[in-house]
Coordinates of C-alpha atoms in Angstrom, one line a residue:
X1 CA 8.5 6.5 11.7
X2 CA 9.3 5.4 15.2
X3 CA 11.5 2.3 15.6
X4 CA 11.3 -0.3 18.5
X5 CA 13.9 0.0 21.1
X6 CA 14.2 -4.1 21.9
X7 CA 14.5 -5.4 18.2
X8 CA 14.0 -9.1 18.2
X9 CA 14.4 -10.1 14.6
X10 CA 11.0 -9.6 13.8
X11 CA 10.7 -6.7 11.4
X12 CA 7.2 -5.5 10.2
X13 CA 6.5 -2.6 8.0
X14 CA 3.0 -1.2 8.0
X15 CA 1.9 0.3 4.9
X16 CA -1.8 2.7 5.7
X17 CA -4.1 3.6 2.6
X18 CA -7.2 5.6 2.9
X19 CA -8.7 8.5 5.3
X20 CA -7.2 9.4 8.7
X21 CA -9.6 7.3 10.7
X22 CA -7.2 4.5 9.1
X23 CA -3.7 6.2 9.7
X24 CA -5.0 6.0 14.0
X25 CA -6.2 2.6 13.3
X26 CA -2.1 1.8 12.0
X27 CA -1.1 3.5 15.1
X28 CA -3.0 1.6 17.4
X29 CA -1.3 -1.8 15.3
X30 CA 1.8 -0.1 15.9
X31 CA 0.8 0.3 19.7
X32 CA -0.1 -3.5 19.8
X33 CA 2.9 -5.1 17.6
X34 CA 5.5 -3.1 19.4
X35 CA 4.1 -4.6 23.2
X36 CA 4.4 -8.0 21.7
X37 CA 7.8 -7.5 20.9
X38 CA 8.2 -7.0 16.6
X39 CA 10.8 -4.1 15.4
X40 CA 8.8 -1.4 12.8
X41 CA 10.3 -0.4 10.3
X42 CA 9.6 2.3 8.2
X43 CA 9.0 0.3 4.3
X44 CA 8.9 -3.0 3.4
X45 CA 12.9 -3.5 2.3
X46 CA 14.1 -5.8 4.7
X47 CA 10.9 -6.6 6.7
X48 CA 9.4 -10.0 7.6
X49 CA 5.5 -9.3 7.3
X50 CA 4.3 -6.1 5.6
X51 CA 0.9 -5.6 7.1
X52 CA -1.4 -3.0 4.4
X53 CA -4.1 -1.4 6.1
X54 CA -6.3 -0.8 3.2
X55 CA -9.4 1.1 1.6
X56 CA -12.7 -0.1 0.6
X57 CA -14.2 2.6 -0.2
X58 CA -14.3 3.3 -3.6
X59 CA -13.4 1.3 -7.1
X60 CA -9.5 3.3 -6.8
X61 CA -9.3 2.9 -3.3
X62 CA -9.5 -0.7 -3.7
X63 CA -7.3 -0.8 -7.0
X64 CA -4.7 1.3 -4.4
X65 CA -5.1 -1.4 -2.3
X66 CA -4.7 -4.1 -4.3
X67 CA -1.6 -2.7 -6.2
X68 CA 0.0 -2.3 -2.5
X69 CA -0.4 -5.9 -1.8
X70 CA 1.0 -6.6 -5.3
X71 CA 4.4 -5.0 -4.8
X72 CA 4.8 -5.4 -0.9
X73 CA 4.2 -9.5 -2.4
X74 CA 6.9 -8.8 -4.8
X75 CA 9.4 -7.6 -2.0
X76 CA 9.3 -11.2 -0.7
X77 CA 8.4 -10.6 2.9
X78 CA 5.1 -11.9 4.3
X79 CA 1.9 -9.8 3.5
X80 CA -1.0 -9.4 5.1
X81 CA -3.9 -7.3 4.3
X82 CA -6.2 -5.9 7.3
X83 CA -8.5 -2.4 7.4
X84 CA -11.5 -1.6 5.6
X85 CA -10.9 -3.6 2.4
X86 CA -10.3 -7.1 4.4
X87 CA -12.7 -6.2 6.7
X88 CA -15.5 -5.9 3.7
X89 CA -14.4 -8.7 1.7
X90 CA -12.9 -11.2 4.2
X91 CA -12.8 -14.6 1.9
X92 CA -13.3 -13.3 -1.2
X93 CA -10.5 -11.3 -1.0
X94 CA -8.2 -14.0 0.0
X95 CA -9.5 -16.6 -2.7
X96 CA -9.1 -13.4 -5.6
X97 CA -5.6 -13.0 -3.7
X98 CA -3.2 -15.3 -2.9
X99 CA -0.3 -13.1 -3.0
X100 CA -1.6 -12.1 0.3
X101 CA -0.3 -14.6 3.4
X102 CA -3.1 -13.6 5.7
X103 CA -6.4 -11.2 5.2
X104 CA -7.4 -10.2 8.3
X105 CA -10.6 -8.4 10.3
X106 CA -11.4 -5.5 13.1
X107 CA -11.9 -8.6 15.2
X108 CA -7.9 -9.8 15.1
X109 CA -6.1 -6.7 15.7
X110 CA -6.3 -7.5 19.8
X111 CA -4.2 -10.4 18.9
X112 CA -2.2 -8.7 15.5
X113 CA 0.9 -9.8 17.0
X114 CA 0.6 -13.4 17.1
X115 CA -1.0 -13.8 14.4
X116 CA 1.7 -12.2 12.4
X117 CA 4.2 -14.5 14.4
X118 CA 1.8 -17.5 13.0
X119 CA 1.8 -16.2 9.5
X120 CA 6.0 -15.7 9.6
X121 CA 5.8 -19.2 10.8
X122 CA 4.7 -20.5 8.3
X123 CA 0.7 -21.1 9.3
X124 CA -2.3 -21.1 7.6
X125 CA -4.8 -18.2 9.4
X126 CA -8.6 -18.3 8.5
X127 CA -8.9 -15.2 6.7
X128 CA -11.8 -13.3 7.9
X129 CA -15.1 -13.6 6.9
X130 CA -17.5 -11.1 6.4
X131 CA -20.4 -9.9 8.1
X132 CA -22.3 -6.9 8.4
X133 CA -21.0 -4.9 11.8
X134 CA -24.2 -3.1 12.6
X135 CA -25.5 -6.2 13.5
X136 CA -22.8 -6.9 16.3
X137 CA -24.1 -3.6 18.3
X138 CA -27.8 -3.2 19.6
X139 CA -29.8 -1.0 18.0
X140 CA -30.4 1.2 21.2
X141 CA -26.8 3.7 20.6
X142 CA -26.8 4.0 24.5
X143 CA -26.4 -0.1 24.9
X144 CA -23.8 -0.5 22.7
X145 CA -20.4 0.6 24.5
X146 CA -20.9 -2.7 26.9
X147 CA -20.6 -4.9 23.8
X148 CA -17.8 -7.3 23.5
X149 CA -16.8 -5.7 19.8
X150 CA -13.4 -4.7 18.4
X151 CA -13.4 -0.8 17.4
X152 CA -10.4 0.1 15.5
X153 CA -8.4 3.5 16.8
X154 CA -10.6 3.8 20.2
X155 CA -7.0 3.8 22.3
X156 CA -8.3 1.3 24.9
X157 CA -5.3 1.0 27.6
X158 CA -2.4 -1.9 27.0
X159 CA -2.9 -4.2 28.6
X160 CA -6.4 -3.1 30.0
X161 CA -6.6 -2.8 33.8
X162 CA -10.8 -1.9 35.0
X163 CA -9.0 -1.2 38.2
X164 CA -6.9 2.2 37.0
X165 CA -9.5 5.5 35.7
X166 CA -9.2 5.6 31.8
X167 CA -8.0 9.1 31.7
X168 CA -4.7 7.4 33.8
X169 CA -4.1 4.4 31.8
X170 CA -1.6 4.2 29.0
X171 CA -2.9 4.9 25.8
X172 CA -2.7 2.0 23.3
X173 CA -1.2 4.3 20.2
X174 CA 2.6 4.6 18.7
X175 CA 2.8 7.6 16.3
X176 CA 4.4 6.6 12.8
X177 CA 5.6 10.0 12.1
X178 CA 7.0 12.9 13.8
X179 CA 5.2 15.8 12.5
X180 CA 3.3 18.4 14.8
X181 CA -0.1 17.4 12.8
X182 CA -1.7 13.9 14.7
X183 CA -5.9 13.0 13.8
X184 CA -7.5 11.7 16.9
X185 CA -10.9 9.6 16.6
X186 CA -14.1 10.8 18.4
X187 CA -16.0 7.9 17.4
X188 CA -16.4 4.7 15.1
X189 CA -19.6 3.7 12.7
X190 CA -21.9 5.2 11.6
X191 CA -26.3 5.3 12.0
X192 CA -27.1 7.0 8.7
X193 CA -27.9 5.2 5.9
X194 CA -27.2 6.9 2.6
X195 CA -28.1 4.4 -0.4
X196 CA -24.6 5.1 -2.0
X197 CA -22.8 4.1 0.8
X198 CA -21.2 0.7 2.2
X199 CA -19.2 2.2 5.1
X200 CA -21.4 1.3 7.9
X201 CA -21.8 -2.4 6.6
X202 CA -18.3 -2.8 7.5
X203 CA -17.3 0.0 10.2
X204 CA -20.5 -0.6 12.1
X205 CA -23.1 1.3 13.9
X206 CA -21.9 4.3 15.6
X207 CA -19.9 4.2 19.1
X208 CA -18.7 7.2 20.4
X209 CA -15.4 7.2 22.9
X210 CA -16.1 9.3 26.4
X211 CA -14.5 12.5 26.7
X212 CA -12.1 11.0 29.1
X213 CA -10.3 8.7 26.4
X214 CA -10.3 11.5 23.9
X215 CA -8.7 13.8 26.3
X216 CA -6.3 11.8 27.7
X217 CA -5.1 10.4 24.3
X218 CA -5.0 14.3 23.6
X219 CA -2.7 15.2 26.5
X220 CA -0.8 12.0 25.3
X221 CA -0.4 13.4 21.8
X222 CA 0.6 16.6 22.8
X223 CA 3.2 15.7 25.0
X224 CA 4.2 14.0 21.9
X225 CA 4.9 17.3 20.5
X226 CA 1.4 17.3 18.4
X227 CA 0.9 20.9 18.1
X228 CA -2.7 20.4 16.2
X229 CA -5.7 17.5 16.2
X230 CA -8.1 16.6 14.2
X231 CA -10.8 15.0 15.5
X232 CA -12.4 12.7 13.1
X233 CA -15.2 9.9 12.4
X234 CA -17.5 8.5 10.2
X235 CA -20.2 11.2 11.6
X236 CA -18.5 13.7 14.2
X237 CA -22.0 16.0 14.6
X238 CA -23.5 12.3 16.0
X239 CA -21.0 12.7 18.7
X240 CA -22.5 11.9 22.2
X241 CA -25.5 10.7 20.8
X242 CA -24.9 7.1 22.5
X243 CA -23.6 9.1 25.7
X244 CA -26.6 10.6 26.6
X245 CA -25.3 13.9 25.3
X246 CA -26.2 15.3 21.9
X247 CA -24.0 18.7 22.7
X248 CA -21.0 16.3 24.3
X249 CA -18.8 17.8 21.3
X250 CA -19.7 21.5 21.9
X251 CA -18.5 20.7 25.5
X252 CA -16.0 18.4 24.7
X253 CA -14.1 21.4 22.3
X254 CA -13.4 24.2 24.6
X255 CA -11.7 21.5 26.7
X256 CA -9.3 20.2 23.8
X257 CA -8.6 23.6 23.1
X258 CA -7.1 24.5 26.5
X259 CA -4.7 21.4 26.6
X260 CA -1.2 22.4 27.1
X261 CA 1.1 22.9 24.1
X262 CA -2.3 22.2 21.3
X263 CA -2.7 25.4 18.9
X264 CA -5.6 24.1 16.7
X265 CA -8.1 21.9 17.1
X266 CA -9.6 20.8 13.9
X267 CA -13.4 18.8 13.6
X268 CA -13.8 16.8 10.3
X269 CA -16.9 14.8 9.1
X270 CA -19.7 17.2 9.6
X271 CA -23.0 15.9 8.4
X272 CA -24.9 19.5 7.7
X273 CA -28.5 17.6 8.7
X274 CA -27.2 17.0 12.5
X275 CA -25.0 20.5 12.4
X276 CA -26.7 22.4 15.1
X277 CA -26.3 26.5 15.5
X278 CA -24.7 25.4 18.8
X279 CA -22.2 23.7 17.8
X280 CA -21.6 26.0 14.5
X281 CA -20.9 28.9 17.3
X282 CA -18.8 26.5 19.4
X283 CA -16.9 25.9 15.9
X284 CA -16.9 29.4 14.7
X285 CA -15.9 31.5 18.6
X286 CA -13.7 29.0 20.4
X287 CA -10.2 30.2 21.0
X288 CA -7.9 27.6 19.3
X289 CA -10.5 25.4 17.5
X290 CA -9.9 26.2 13.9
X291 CA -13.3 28.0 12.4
X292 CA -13.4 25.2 9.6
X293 CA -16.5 23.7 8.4
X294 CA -16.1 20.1 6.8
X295 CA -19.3 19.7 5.5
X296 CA -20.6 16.4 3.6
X297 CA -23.3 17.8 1.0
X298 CA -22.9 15.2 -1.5
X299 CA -25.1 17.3 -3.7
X300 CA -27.6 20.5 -3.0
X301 CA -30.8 19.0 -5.5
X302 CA -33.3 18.3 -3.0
X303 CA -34.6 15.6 -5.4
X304 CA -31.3 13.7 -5.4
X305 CA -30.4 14.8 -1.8
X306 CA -34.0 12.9 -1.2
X307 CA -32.7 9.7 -3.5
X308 CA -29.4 9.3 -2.1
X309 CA -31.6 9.3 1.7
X310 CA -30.3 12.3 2.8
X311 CA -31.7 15.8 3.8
X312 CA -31.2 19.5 2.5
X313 CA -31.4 21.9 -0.1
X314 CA -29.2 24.4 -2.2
X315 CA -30.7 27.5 0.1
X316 CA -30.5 25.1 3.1
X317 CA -26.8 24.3 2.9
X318 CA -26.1 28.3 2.4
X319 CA -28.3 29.5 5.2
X320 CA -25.7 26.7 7.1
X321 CA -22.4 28.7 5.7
X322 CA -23.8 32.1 6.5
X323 CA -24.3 31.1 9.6
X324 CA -21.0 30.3 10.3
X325 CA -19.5 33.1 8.3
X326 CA -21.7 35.5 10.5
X327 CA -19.5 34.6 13.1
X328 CA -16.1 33.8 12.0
X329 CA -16.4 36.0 8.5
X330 CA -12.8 34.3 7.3
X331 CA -14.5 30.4 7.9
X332 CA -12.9 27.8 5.8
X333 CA -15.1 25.3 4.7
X334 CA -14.8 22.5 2.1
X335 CA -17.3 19.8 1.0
X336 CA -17.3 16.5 -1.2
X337 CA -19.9 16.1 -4.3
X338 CA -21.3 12.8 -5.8
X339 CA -22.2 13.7 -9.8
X340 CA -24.0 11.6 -11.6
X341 CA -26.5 9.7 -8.8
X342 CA -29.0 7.6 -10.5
X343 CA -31.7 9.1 -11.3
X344 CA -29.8 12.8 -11.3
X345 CA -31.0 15.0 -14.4
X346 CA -29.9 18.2 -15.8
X347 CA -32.1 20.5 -13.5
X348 CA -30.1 18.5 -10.8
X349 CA -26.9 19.3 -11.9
X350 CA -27.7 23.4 -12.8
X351 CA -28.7 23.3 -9.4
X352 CA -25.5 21.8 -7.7
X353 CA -23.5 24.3 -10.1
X354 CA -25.6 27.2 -8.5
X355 CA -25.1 26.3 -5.0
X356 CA -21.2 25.7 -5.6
X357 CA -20.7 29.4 -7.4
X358 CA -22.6 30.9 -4.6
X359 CA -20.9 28.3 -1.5
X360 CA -17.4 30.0 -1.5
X361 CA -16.0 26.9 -0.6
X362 CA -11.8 26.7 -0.1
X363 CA -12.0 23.0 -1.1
X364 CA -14.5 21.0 -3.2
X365 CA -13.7 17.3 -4.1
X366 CA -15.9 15.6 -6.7
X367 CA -16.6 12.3 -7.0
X368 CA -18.0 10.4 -10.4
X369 CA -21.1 8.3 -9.5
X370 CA -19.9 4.3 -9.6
X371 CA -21.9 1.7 -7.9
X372 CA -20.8 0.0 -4.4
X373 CA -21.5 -3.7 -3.7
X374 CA -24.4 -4.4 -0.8
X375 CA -25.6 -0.4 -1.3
X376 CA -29.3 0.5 -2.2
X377 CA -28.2 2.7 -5.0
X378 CA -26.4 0.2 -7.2
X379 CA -30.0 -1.8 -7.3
X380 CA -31.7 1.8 -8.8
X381 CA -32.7 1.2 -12.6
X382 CA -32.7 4.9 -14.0
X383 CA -28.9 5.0 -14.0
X384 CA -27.1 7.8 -15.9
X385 CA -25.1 7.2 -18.6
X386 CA -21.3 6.7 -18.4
X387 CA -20.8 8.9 -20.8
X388 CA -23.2 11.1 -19.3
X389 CA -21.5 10.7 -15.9
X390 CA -18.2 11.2 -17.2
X391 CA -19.3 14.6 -18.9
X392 CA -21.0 16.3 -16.0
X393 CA -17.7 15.0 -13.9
X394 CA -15.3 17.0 -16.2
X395 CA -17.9 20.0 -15.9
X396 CA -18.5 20.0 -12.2
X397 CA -14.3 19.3 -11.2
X398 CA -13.6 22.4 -13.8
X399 CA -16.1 24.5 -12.2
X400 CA -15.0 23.4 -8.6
X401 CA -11.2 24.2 -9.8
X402 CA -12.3 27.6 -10.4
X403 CA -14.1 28.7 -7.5
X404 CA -11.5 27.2 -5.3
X405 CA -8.8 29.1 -7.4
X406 CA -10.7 32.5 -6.7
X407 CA -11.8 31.6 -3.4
X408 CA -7.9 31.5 -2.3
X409 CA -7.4 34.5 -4.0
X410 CA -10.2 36.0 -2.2
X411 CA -8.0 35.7 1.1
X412 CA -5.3 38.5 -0.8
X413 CA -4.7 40.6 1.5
X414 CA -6.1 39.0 4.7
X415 CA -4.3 37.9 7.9
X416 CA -3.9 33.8 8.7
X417 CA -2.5 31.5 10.9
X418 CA 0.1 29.4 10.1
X419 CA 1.0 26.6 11.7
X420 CA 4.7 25.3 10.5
X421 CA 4.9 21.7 8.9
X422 CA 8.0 21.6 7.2
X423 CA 11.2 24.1 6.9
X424 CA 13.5 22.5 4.0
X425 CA 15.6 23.9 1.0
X426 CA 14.7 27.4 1.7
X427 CA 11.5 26.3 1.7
X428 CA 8.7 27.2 4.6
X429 CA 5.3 25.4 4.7
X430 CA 2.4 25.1 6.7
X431 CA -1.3 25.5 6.5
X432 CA -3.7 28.4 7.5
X433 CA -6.7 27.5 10.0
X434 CA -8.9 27.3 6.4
X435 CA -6.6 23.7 5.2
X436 CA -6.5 20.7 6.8
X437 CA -4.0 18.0 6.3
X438 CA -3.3 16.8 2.7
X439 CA -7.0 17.7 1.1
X440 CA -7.0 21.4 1.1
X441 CA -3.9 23.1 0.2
X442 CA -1.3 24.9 1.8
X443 CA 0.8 28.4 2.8
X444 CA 4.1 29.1 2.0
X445 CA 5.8 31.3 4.0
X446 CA 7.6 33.8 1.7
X447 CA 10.3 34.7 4.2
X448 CA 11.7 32.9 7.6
X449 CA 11.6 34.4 11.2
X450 CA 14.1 34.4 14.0
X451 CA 14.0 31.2 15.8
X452 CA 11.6 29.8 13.4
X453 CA 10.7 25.7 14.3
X454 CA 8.2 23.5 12.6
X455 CA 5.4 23.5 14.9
X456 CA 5.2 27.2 15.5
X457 CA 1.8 29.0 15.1
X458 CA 2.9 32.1 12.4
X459 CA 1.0 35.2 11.9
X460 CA 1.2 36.1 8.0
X461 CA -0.5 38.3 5.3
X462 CA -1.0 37.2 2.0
X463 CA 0.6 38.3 -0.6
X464 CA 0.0 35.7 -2.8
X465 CA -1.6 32.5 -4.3
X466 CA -0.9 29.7 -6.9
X467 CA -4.1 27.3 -6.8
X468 CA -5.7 26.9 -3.6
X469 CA -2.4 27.1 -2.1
X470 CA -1.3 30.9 -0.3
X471 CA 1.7 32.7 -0.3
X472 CA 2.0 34.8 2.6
X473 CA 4.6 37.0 5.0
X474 CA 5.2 36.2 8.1
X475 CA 4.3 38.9 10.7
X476 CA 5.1 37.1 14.0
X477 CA 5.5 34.2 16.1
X478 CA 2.2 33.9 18.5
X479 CA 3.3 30.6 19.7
X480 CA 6.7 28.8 19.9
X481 CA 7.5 25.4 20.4
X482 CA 8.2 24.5 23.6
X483 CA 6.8 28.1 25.1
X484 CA 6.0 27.5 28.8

């Protein structure tokens, strides 16, 4: 983690749960609280607030969360809770909480700094109360960048000057780590409204950020020593939608790629409705964009697809991956599952297993139906059994263990690229263009090479696999850290 340079006696630690679109959200905290003057440190032992960007998402995500606040409360510094899981609850949370000093909203991160002063000072804050954030946007997408709202992560400039061109001004972000992997966010919200789903209640309606932003915070990253971005969202494939632009990110891709010193550029949050063949051959042919496809399927029954207010079918969703794999034949591609739906019966669940045996997906995360507060599913009346739920979970993550298993061992023998994390205890790691950060497994690098650094972009066989992770040798070095 970065440390200040002026400390002041003002410590703050800032603890980030959740997706990446939260990690950029700390950064730009980060950004804001070191300007106003506090010292970061890297965990809460000997800090004077510890600020926990939490998740709402999902019944865990919010235990996480609320375990954080437990034990940073226990360290005896000031805590205050802010992200998605504040931002949801507001009040409640703070009344269910009082271990927490402060709980608060998108809308106080402008001013994160003195309110954390206030809360060290002893001050009552308001916590935050709750609202739904569509409703703060118009409902035209092309209005809504002239409204007065707060979106988390969009790197506005510090302190914001209308007279300097956005691609010159300084970008309001301070990395917390060092390594050569940084997320950068295309957008905030999102327009779609599946009925098992709460995001957009509290995230909003979607905003994209112009090209100009996203490229200059790129160029800022790399010279950061980023060597690969992913670019994520609640919805990347609406991208440009609100800019007048549906194919802004098949434009917006080739010129990430050619930024000086970026190897990879990586595009998560793929909705496979709104995935057009042009952008599935900007994906698959680009030079430097990784041929990854991170695809949100939920399920591939039509009938549930249909109940959950979404689109698609089991033949749909593999027409989609041979598309892709007609081009780029090696594709990753990795998907998340909801088993269990109200409403979902056997017939359903024969048909997601058929669709995942025939997918060849690298990665498949499954998630055991549960109901969300303020979503249209949790008020459906044919609910599946927990017992019932529970069984087809086991069933489903066994199944999905096993074709991600022989999916990595379907890449014996094949050439990837390896981009180098971590070099440690004789141990080299990194991660092929198929694996992004922390969900889909990794490559070992089975021997080193001259003048080997973490951040170079390897060439490697494999020779090997344990899990989804790879085993491979290294062939060559086709792009070294600090090559001019």
């Amino acid at each position: 983690m970065s440390v200040t340079d002026h400390p002041t006696g003002r410590r703050v630690a800032l603890l980030t749960l959740g997706c990446a679109r939260n990690e950029v959200d700390s950064e730009e905290l980060a950004a804001r609280l070191h300007a106003d003057g506090w010292d970061l440190v890297p965990d809460g032992d000997g800090a004077d607030v510890i600020v926990v960007n939490t998740c709402g998402f999902v019944e865990k995500a919010k235990r996480d969360s609320i375990d954080t606040l437990l034990a940073a409360h226990d360290s005896g510094a000031k805590v205050v809770a802010t992200g998605c899981m504040a931002e949801r609850y507001g009040t409640e949370l703070a009344e269910s909480l009082p271990e927490a000093d402060a709980v608060l909203g998108f809308d106080h991160y402008p001013q994160i700094g003195q309110r954390l002063s206030e809360v060290l000072a002893g001050d009552t804050i308001a916590s935050h109360a709750p609202r739904d954030r569509r409703t703060l946007l118009p409902l035209t997408p092309v209005e809504r960048r002239a409204a007065p709202v707060t979106l988390p992560g969009h790197g506005a400039a510090l302190p914001l000057d209308d007279a300097t061109p956005k691609h010159l001004r300084t970008v309001l972000r301070r990395r917390l780590d060092s390594g050569p992997v940084a997320s950068l966010k295309l957008a905030s919200g999102c327009d779609r409204r599946c009925a098992f789903c709460a995001i957009p209640s509290f995230r909003g309606a979607f905003v994209s950020r112009t090209p100009e932003e996203i490229l200059a915070e790129a160029e800022w990253l790399a010279a950061d020593g980023v060597r690969e971005i992913v670019l994520v969202s609640e919805n990347s494939t609406s991208y440009g939608k609100d800019l007048g632009d549906p194919r802004a990110l098949e434009k917006l891709l080739p010129q990430l790629a050619a930024t000086r010193g970026i190897v990879r550029v990586r595009v998560s949050y793929l909705q496979p409705a709104e995935t057009r063949p042009g952008l599935v051959e900007t994906i698959a042919t680009t030079d430097k964009v990784a041929p990854y496809f991170d695809l949100s399927f939920q399920h591939s029954s039509e009938a549930v697809l249909r109940r959950m207010r979404r689109f698609g079918s089991t033949d749909r969703f593999l027409d989609l991956l041979k598309s892709a794999r007609a081009l780029a034949p090696e594709a990753g591609a990795r998907s998340n599952f909801i088993v269990g739906f109200p409403g979902e019966s056997r017939a359903d669940v024969a048909e997601l297993e058929r669709f995942l045996t025939e997918a060849r997906l690298d990665a498949i995360g499954v998630f055991d139906y549960s109901d969300e507060d303020g979503t249209e599913a949790a008020g459906f009346t044919d609910k599946v059994s927990p017992a019932t739920v529970k069984r087809r979970y086991n069933r489903i993550s066994m199944l999905a263990e096993e074709l991600c298993n022989q999916r990595a061992t379907d890449r014996l023998g094949t050439e990837v690229e390896v981009l180098v994390e971590s070099i440690g205890d004789g141990v080299i790691e990194g991660r092929g263009a198929h694996q992004a950060p922390e969900v889909d497994g990794s490559t070992t690098l089975s021997a080193s090479l001259p003048g080997l650094a973490v951040g170079d972009l390897v060439r490697a066989k494999v020779t090997g696999t344990d899990g989804v992770d790879l085993v491979a040798a290294p062939m060559e070095i086709i792009d070294a850290v600090g090559r001019p």
